[in-house]
Short mmCIF file of C-alpha atoms in Angstrom, two decimals:
data_model
loop_
_atom_site.label_atom_id
_atom_site.label_comp_id
_atom_site.label_asym_id
_atom_site.label_seq_id
_atom_site.Cartn_x
_atom_site.Cartn_y
_atom_site.Cartn_z
CA UNK Y 274 10.34 -54.67 38.65
CA UNK Y 275 8.95 -53.18 41.85
CA UNK Y 276 5.36 -52.58 42.80
CA UNK Y 277 4.10 -49.30 44.25
CA UNK Y 278 0.47 -49.60 45.29
CA UNK Y 279 -1.30 -51.17 42.29
CA UNK Y 280 1.33 -50.02 39.79
CA UNK Y 281 4.42 -51.81 38.58
CA UNK Y 282 7.57 -49.77 38.14
CA UNK Y 283 10.42 -50.68 35.82
CA UNK Y 284 13.93 -49.45 36.54
CA UNK Y 285 15.18 -50.98 33.29
CA UNK Y 286 12.49 -49.83 30.84
CA UNK Y 287 13.60 -49.71 27.21
CA UNK Y 288 13.96 -46.17 25.83
CA UNK Y 289 14.29 -45.70 22.09
CA UNK Y 290 13.59 -42.79 19.76
CA UNK Y 291 13.51 -42.73 15.96
CA UNK Y 292 13.05 -39.76 13.65
CA UNK Y 293 12.37 -39.85 9.91
CA UNK Y 294 11.55 -37.27 7.32
CA UNK Y 295 8.77 -38.64 5.16
CA UNK Y 296 7.34 -37.39 1.90
CA UNK Y 297 3.58 -37.47 1.55
CA UNK Y 298 1.75 -36.77 -1.70
CA UNK Y 299 -0.36 -33.65 -1.84
CA UNK Y 300 -4.06 -34.16 -2.27
CA UNK Y 301 -5.07 -34.08 -5.91
CA UNK Y 302 -7.47 -31.29 -6.75
CA UNK Y 303 -10.20 -32.13 -9.23
CA UNK Y 304 -11.18 -29.84 -12.08
CA UNK Y 305 -14.53 -29.14 -10.36
CA UNK Y 306 -12.79 -28.29 -7.06
CA UNK Y 307 -10.39 -25.95 -8.89
CA UNK Y 308 -13.28 -24.23 -10.69
CA UNK Y 309 -15.15 -23.70 -7.42
CA UNK Y 310 -12.00 -22.34 -5.74
CA UNK Y 311 -11.31 -20.04 -8.70
CA UNK Y 312 -14.85 -18.65 -8.45
CA UNK Y 313 -14.47 -18.02 -4.71
CA UNK Y 314 -11.02 -16.42 -5.15
CA UNK Y 315 -12.43 -14.06 -7.76
CA UNK Y 316 -15.05 -12.83 -5.25
CA UNK Y 317 -12.28 -11.68 -2.90
CA UNK Y 318 -9.53 -10.67 -5.34
CA UNK Y 319 -10.16 -6.91 -5.27
CA UNK Y 320 -10.89 -6.48 -1.56
CA UNK Y 321 -7.75 -5.95 0.56
CA UNK Y 322 -9.75 -6.76 3.69
CA UNK Y 323 -10.42 -10.22 2.25
CA UNK Y 324 -6.81 -11.07 1.35
CA UNK Y 325 -6.83 -14.17 3.56
CA UNK Y 326 -9.98 -15.54 1.89
CA UNK Y 327 -8.52 -14.83 -1.53
CA UNK Y 328 -5.25 -16.66 -0.72
CA UNK Y 329 -7.10 -19.58 0.88
CA UNK Y 330 -9.02 -20.29 -2.34
CA UNK Y 331 -6.27 -19.23 -4.74
CA UNK Y 332 -3.84 -21.74 -3.22
CA UNK Y 333 -6.15 -24.54 -4.40
CA UNK Y 334 -6.20 -23.09 -7.92
CA UNK Y 335 -2.40 -22.89 -7.93
CA UNK Y 336 -2.07 -26.47 -6.66
CA UNK Y 337 -4.38 -27.64 -9.46
CA UNK Y 338 -2.31 -25.75 -12.04
CA UNK Y 339 0.90 -27.38 -10.77
CA UNK Y 340 -0.77 -30.80 -11.02
CA UNK Y 341 -1.86 -30.05 -14.60
CA UNK Y 342 1.68 -28.94 -15.47
CA UNK Y 343 3.05 -32.24 -14.17
CA UNK Y 344 4.77 -30.76 -11.13
CA UNK Y 345 2.72 -32.01 -8.17
CA UNK Y 346 3.78 -31.00 -4.69
CA UNK Y 347 5.26 -33.26 -2.03
CA UNK Y 348 4.58 -32.55 1.64
CA UNK Y 349 7.73 -33.12 3.72
CA UNK Y 350 7.10 -34.03 7.34
CA UNK Y 351 9.23 -35.06 10.30
CA UNK Y 352 7.85 -38.16 12.02
CA UNK Y 353 8.90 -39.09 15.57
CA UNK Y 354 8.37 -42.41 17.33
CA UNK Y 355 9.36 -43.04 20.92
CA UNK Y 356 9.32 -46.24 22.94
CA UNK Y 357 9.34 -46.15 26.72
CA UNK Y 358 8.96 -49.69 28.00
CA UNK Y 359 5.64 -50.99 26.71
CA UNK Y 360 4.40 -47.51 25.70
CA UNK Y 361 4.75 -45.81 22.32
CA UNK Y 362 4.45 -42.13 21.49
CA UNK Y 363 4.36 -40.91 17.92
CA UNK Y 364 4.01 -37.39 16.57
CA UNK Y 365 2.76 -35.88 13.35
CA UNK Y 366 1.86 -32.38 12.29
CA UNK Y 367 -1.69 -33.03 11.13
CA UNK Y 368 -5.09 -32.84 12.71
CA UNK Y 369 -6.00 -36.42 11.95
CA UNK Y 370 -9.44 -37.69 11.28
CA UNK Y 371 -10.16 -40.32 13.95
CA UNK Y 372 -9.82 -43.32 11.62
CA UNK Y 373 -6.07 -42.75 11.21
CA UNK Y 374 -5.39 -42.60 14.94
CA UNK Y 375 -7.42 -45.76 15.52
CA UNK Y 376 -5.48 -47.59 12.79
CA UNK Y 377 -2.15 -46.59 14.34
CA UNK Y 378 -3.20 -47.50 17.88
CA UNK Y 379 -4.84 -50.81 16.98
CA UNK Y 380 -1.87 -52.02 14.90
CA UNK Y 381 0.91 -50.70 17.14
CA UNK Y 382 3.21 -53.22 18.87
CA UNK Y 383 2.92 -51.23 22.11
CA UNK Y 384 0.60 -52.01 24.99
CA UNK Y 385 -0.52 -48.37 24.84
CA UNK Y 386 0.12 -45.90 22.03
CA UNK Y 387 -0.22 -42.14 22.19
CA UNK Y 388 -0.63 -40.28 18.90
CA UNK Y 389 0.39 -36.63 19.31
CA UNK Y 390 -1.15 -34.46 16.60
CA UNK Y 391 -0.54 -30.89 15.49
CA UNK Y 392 3.18 -31.22 16.30
CA UNK Y 393 4.10 -28.80 13.53
CA UNK Y 394 2.38 -26.68 10.96
CA UNK Y 395 -0.02 -28.60 8.76
CA UNK Y 396 -3.68 -29.02 7.98
CA UNK Y 397 -6.47 -31.50 8.51
CA UNK Y 398 -5.79 -35.00 7.19
CA UNK Y 399 -9.12 -36.32 5.91
CA UNK Y 400 -10.21 -39.85 5.07
CA UNK Y 401 -11.91 -40.83 1.81
CA UNK Y 402 -15.23 -40.95 3.64
CA UNK Y 403 -14.81 -37.40 4.95
CA UNK Y 404 -13.78 -36.08 1.52
CA UNK Y 405 -16.94 -37.65 0.06
CA UNK Y 406 -18.97 -35.92 2.78
CA UNK Y 407 -17.47 -32.51 1.95
CA UNK Y 408 -17.17 -31.10 5.48
CA UNK Y 409 -14.91 -28.11 6.25
CA UNK Y 410 -11.97 -30.25 7.35
CA UNK Y 411 -12.09 -32.28 4.13
CA UNK Y 412 -12.27 -29.61 1.42
CA UNK Y 413 -9.14 -28.83 -0.64
CA UNK Y 414 -8.78 -25.40 0.98
CA UNK Y 415 -8.41 -27.05 4.40
CA UNK Y 416 -6.21 -29.95 3.34
CA UNK Y 417 -2.87 -30.16 1.61
CA UNK Y 418 -2.55 -33.92 2.02
CA UNK Y 419 -5.47 -36.22 1.34
CA UNK Y 420 -6.49 -39.81 2.02
CA UNK Y 421 -3.61 -41.32 0.00
CA UNK Y 422 -1.14 -39.41 2.17
CA UNK Y 423 -3.11 -40.42 5.27
CA UNK Y 424 -2.71 -44.10 4.42
CA UNK Y 425 1.00 -43.51 3.80
CA UNK Y 426 1.35 -41.71 7.15
CA UNK Y 427 -0.27 -44.64 8.98
CA UNK Y 428 2.01 -47.19 7.32
CA UNK Y 429 5.19 -45.17 7.83
CA UNK Y 430 4.27 -44.54 11.48
CA UNK Y 431 3.69 -48.25 12.05
CA UNK Y 432 6.96 -49.14 10.30
CA UNK Y 433 8.80 -46.78 12.62
CA UNK Y 434 7.01 -48.07 15.73
CA UNK Y 435 7.67 -51.68 14.75
CA UNK Y 436 11.37 -50.89 14.31
CA UNK Y 437 11.51 -49.80 17.97
CA UNK Y 438 10.39 -53.28 19.04
CA UNK Y 439 12.28 -55.29 16.40
CA UNK Y 440 15.84 -54.84 17.61
CA UNK Y 441 15.69 -56.92 20.79
CA UNK Y 442 12.46 -58.85 20.56
CA UNK Y 443 10.94 -57.16 23.63
#
């Protein structure tokens, strides 16, 4: 290890990278949420200029119908974790609510952990508290994966990060 100014440099820093595809459960849509989405979709159904709004609400109705038929969706996501010396970098495709990032960073084996979000095409990933509050980023139209999937994402991310430190004890 050499020192440049106040900073230490490491010529032999550990470099490891792991990639996993993980399956996260889709957020369950309640009957009330499906009814509200159906009502909104109906408002836009006959207006070609409102096709996006129609599809946004109709997708929730269709997800609810798949749930009721016993064929719930699974969200497939590629998760990356990188170790560079004492630093960890992990990626996911969601726009995480802050609680998830804090859980990952506080439980990571790294001295410093960077959580890179929106590394792919996905939606908001709300917490239970945000779903209860009903804000835009927590409604079914804005979220494919809900709090259960968020907890799973945190645990799978930490498992992957821990594996980068487990092989040599450093």
